[in-house]
């Protein structure tokens, strides 16, 4: 499953007079103590509220992900910290304070609060940006704005319900560019990563994919998948192989199909399956993309799989599911 990179086009005649604020006229529409209130807070505030994170993962966008898998009884949280300030938050789970955008609520019910639009615009300093959503993006991950905070809503198209939610400040949104954008002025971009930094991003992304996958399985009353190191090596090698040899397929020109690659690693299995993705902005987007693709969804929600290995190489993602003998 391959996602096209978002398009950024400079238009010197383009200008936005003010930040689009779709629900400014409804100041009490969001939960008073909701997750959106954390955007802009200091890292010490997060430590006081949630304690030390389970781990800290580097992102490819200039911030660190602080991982909190257990701060809510049924909720998984990633808090993005840059320069000791919260710039983005991702959450999945029923107990998260995200009202009125509650997880597992239908698309039509949430759209009735404030209609979703195909164009969202904003200003940062003297720079103007206009994001345009395709019909597919509007259905699977609409974007709304509230007083300078931007909210991505990830929908499960098979249940037509909200699957997870992401909050971003304006700069984090522009750096990630999850949709095509026309801009005037400077296109804010993340700093390039060194090879060592990419490796740190890849390791963290693989673990995020495991945890988000298990949150989705929990929603469907399925058992959690256990991490398998040897299977993760197979997955990483396949992601690297696809990137370095410029192909996108379950069949490697050099290493063969999944069963061949698992056997070469000495893995004995009863059942095995594979999901691959490329060019998604991060691990979160890749998992939500798999969830909305019928074949990939079967693997994510397969009741017979017990173990998972994940390998991420830059923007290439591989999930290898299996049940050992």
Short mmCIF file of N, CA and C in Angstrom, two decimals, residues 1 209-210 212-214 216-218 220 222-223 225 274-275 286-303 305 308 319 321:
data_model
loop_
_atom_site.label_atom_id
_atom_site.label_comp_id
_atom_site.label_asym_id
_atom_site.label_seq_id
_atom_site.Cartn_x
_atom_site.Cartn_y
_atom_site.Cartn_z
N UNK A 1 0.85 -1.18 0.00
CA UNK A 1 0.00 0.00 0.00
C UNK A 1 0.89 1.23 0.00
N UNK A 209 4.01 1.09 15.82
CA UNK A 209 3.12 0.29 14.98
C UNK A 209 2.60 -0.91 15.75
N UNK A 210 3.46 -1.57 16.52
CA UNK A 210 3.01 -2.68 17.35
C UNK A 210 1.94 -2.22 18.33
N UNK A 212 -0.02 0.53 18.39
CA UNK A 212 -1.26 1.01 17.78
C UNK A 212 -2.05 -0.16 17.21
N UNK A 213 -1.34 -1.11 16.60
CA UNK A 213 -2.00 -2.32 16.09
C UNK A 213 -2.73 -3.04 17.21
N UNK A 214 -2.09 -3.17 18.36
CA UNK A 214 -2.72 -3.86 19.48
C UNK A 214 -3.89 -3.07 20.06
N UNK A 216 -5.92 -1.33 18.22
CA UNK A 216 -6.99 -1.61 17.26
C UNK A 216 -7.54 -3.01 17.49
N UNK A 217 -6.67 -3.97 17.74
CA UNK A 217 -7.13 -5.34 18.00
C UNK A 217 -7.95 -5.40 19.29
N UNK A 218 -7.54 -4.64 20.30
CA UNK A 218 -8.31 -4.59 21.55
C UNK A 218 -9.73 -4.09 21.28
N UNK A 220 -11.46 -4.59 18.80
CA UNK A 220 -12.22 -5.65 18.15
C UNK A 220 -12.21 -6.95 18.96
N UNK A 222 -9.83 -8.75 20.19
CA UNK A 222 -8.84 -9.73 19.77
C UNK A 222 -7.64 -9.68 20.71
N UNK A 223 -6.92 -10.78 20.81
CA UNK A 223 -5.75 -10.83 21.69
C UNK A 223 -4.63 -9.96 21.13
N UNK A 225 -0.93 -8.93 19.98
CA UNK A 225 0.18 -9.61 19.32
C UNK A 225 1.45 -9.42 20.14
N UNK A 274 1.67 -10.52 5.70
CA UNK A 274 2.52 -9.34 5.60
C UNK A 274 1.73 -8.14 5.12
N UNK A 275 1.97 -7.00 5.76
CA UNK A 275 1.49 -5.70 5.29
C UNK A 275 2.70 -4.84 4.96
N UNK A 286 0.57 5.15 8.63
CA UNK A 286 0.68 3.85 7.97
C UNK A 286 -0.33 2.86 8.54
N UNK A 287 -0.44 2.79 9.86
CA UNK A 287 -1.38 1.83 10.47
C UNK A 287 -2.82 2.18 10.12
N UNK A 288 -3.17 3.46 10.19
CA UNK A 288 -4.53 3.85 9.84
C UNK A 288 -4.81 3.59 8.36
N UNK A 289 -3.79 3.70 7.53
CA UNK A 289 -3.95 3.36 6.12
C UNK A 289 -4.21 1.87 5.93
N UNK A 290 -3.46 1.03 6.63
CA UNK A 290 -3.69 -0.42 6.56
C UNK A 290 -5.10 -0.77 7.01
N UNK A 291 -5.56 -0.11 8.06
CA UNK A 291 -6.88 -0.41 8.61
C UNK A 291 -7.97 -0.17 7.57
N UNK A 292 -7.75 0.78 6.66
CA UNK A 292 -8.76 1.12 5.67
C UNK A 292 -8.57 0.43 4.33
N UNK A 293 -7.69 -0.56 4.30
CA UNK A 293 -7.47 -1.36 3.10
C UNK A 293 -7.87 -2.79 3.41
N UNK A 294 -8.79 -3.34 2.63
CA UNK A 294 -9.43 -4.61 3.01
C UNK A 294 -8.43 -5.73 3.26
N UNK A 295 -7.49 -5.93 2.35
CA UNK A 295 -6.53 -7.02 2.52
C UNK A 295 -5.63 -6.83 3.72
N UNK A 296 -5.15 -5.61 3.92
CA UNK A 296 -4.29 -5.32 5.06
C UNK A 296 -5.06 -5.43 6.37
N UNK A 297 -6.31 -5.02 6.33
CA UNK A 297 -7.16 -5.08 7.51
C UNK A 297 -7.33 -6.53 7.98
N UNK A 298 -7.44 -7.46 7.02
CA UNK A 298 -7.57 -8.88 7.38
C UNK A 298 -6.39 -9.32 8.23
N UNK A 299 -5.19 -8.91 7.85
CA UNK A 299 -4.01 -9.26 8.65
C UNK A 299 -4.04 -8.60 10.02
N UNK A 300 -4.36 -7.31 10.06
CA UNK A 300 -4.40 -6.59 11.33
C UNK A 300 -5.35 -7.25 12.33
N UNK A 301 -6.48 -7.75 11.82
CA UNK A 301 -7.53 -8.26 12.69
C UNK A 301 -7.67 -9.78 12.62
N UNK A 302 -6.64 -10.45 12.14
CA UNK A 302 -6.70 -11.91 12.01
C UNK A 302 -6.59 -12.55 13.40
N UNK A 303 -7.58 -13.35 13.75
CA UNK A 303 -7.61 -13.91 15.10
C UNK A 303 -6.59 -15.02 15.32
N UNK A 305 -3.35 -14.99 14.25
CA UNK A 305 -1.98 -14.51 14.42
C UNK A 305 -1.70 -14.23 15.90
N UNK A 308 4.11 -10.58 16.07
CA UNK A 308 4.32 -9.54 15.07
C UNK A 308 5.76 -9.06 15.11
N UNK A 319 5.01 -4.95 8.14
CA UNK A 319 4.50 -5.75 9.26
C UNK A 319 4.53 -7.21 8.85
N UNK A 321 3.26 -10.70 10.29
CA UNK A 321 2.45 -11.41 11.27
C UNK A 321 2.76 -12.90 11.17
#
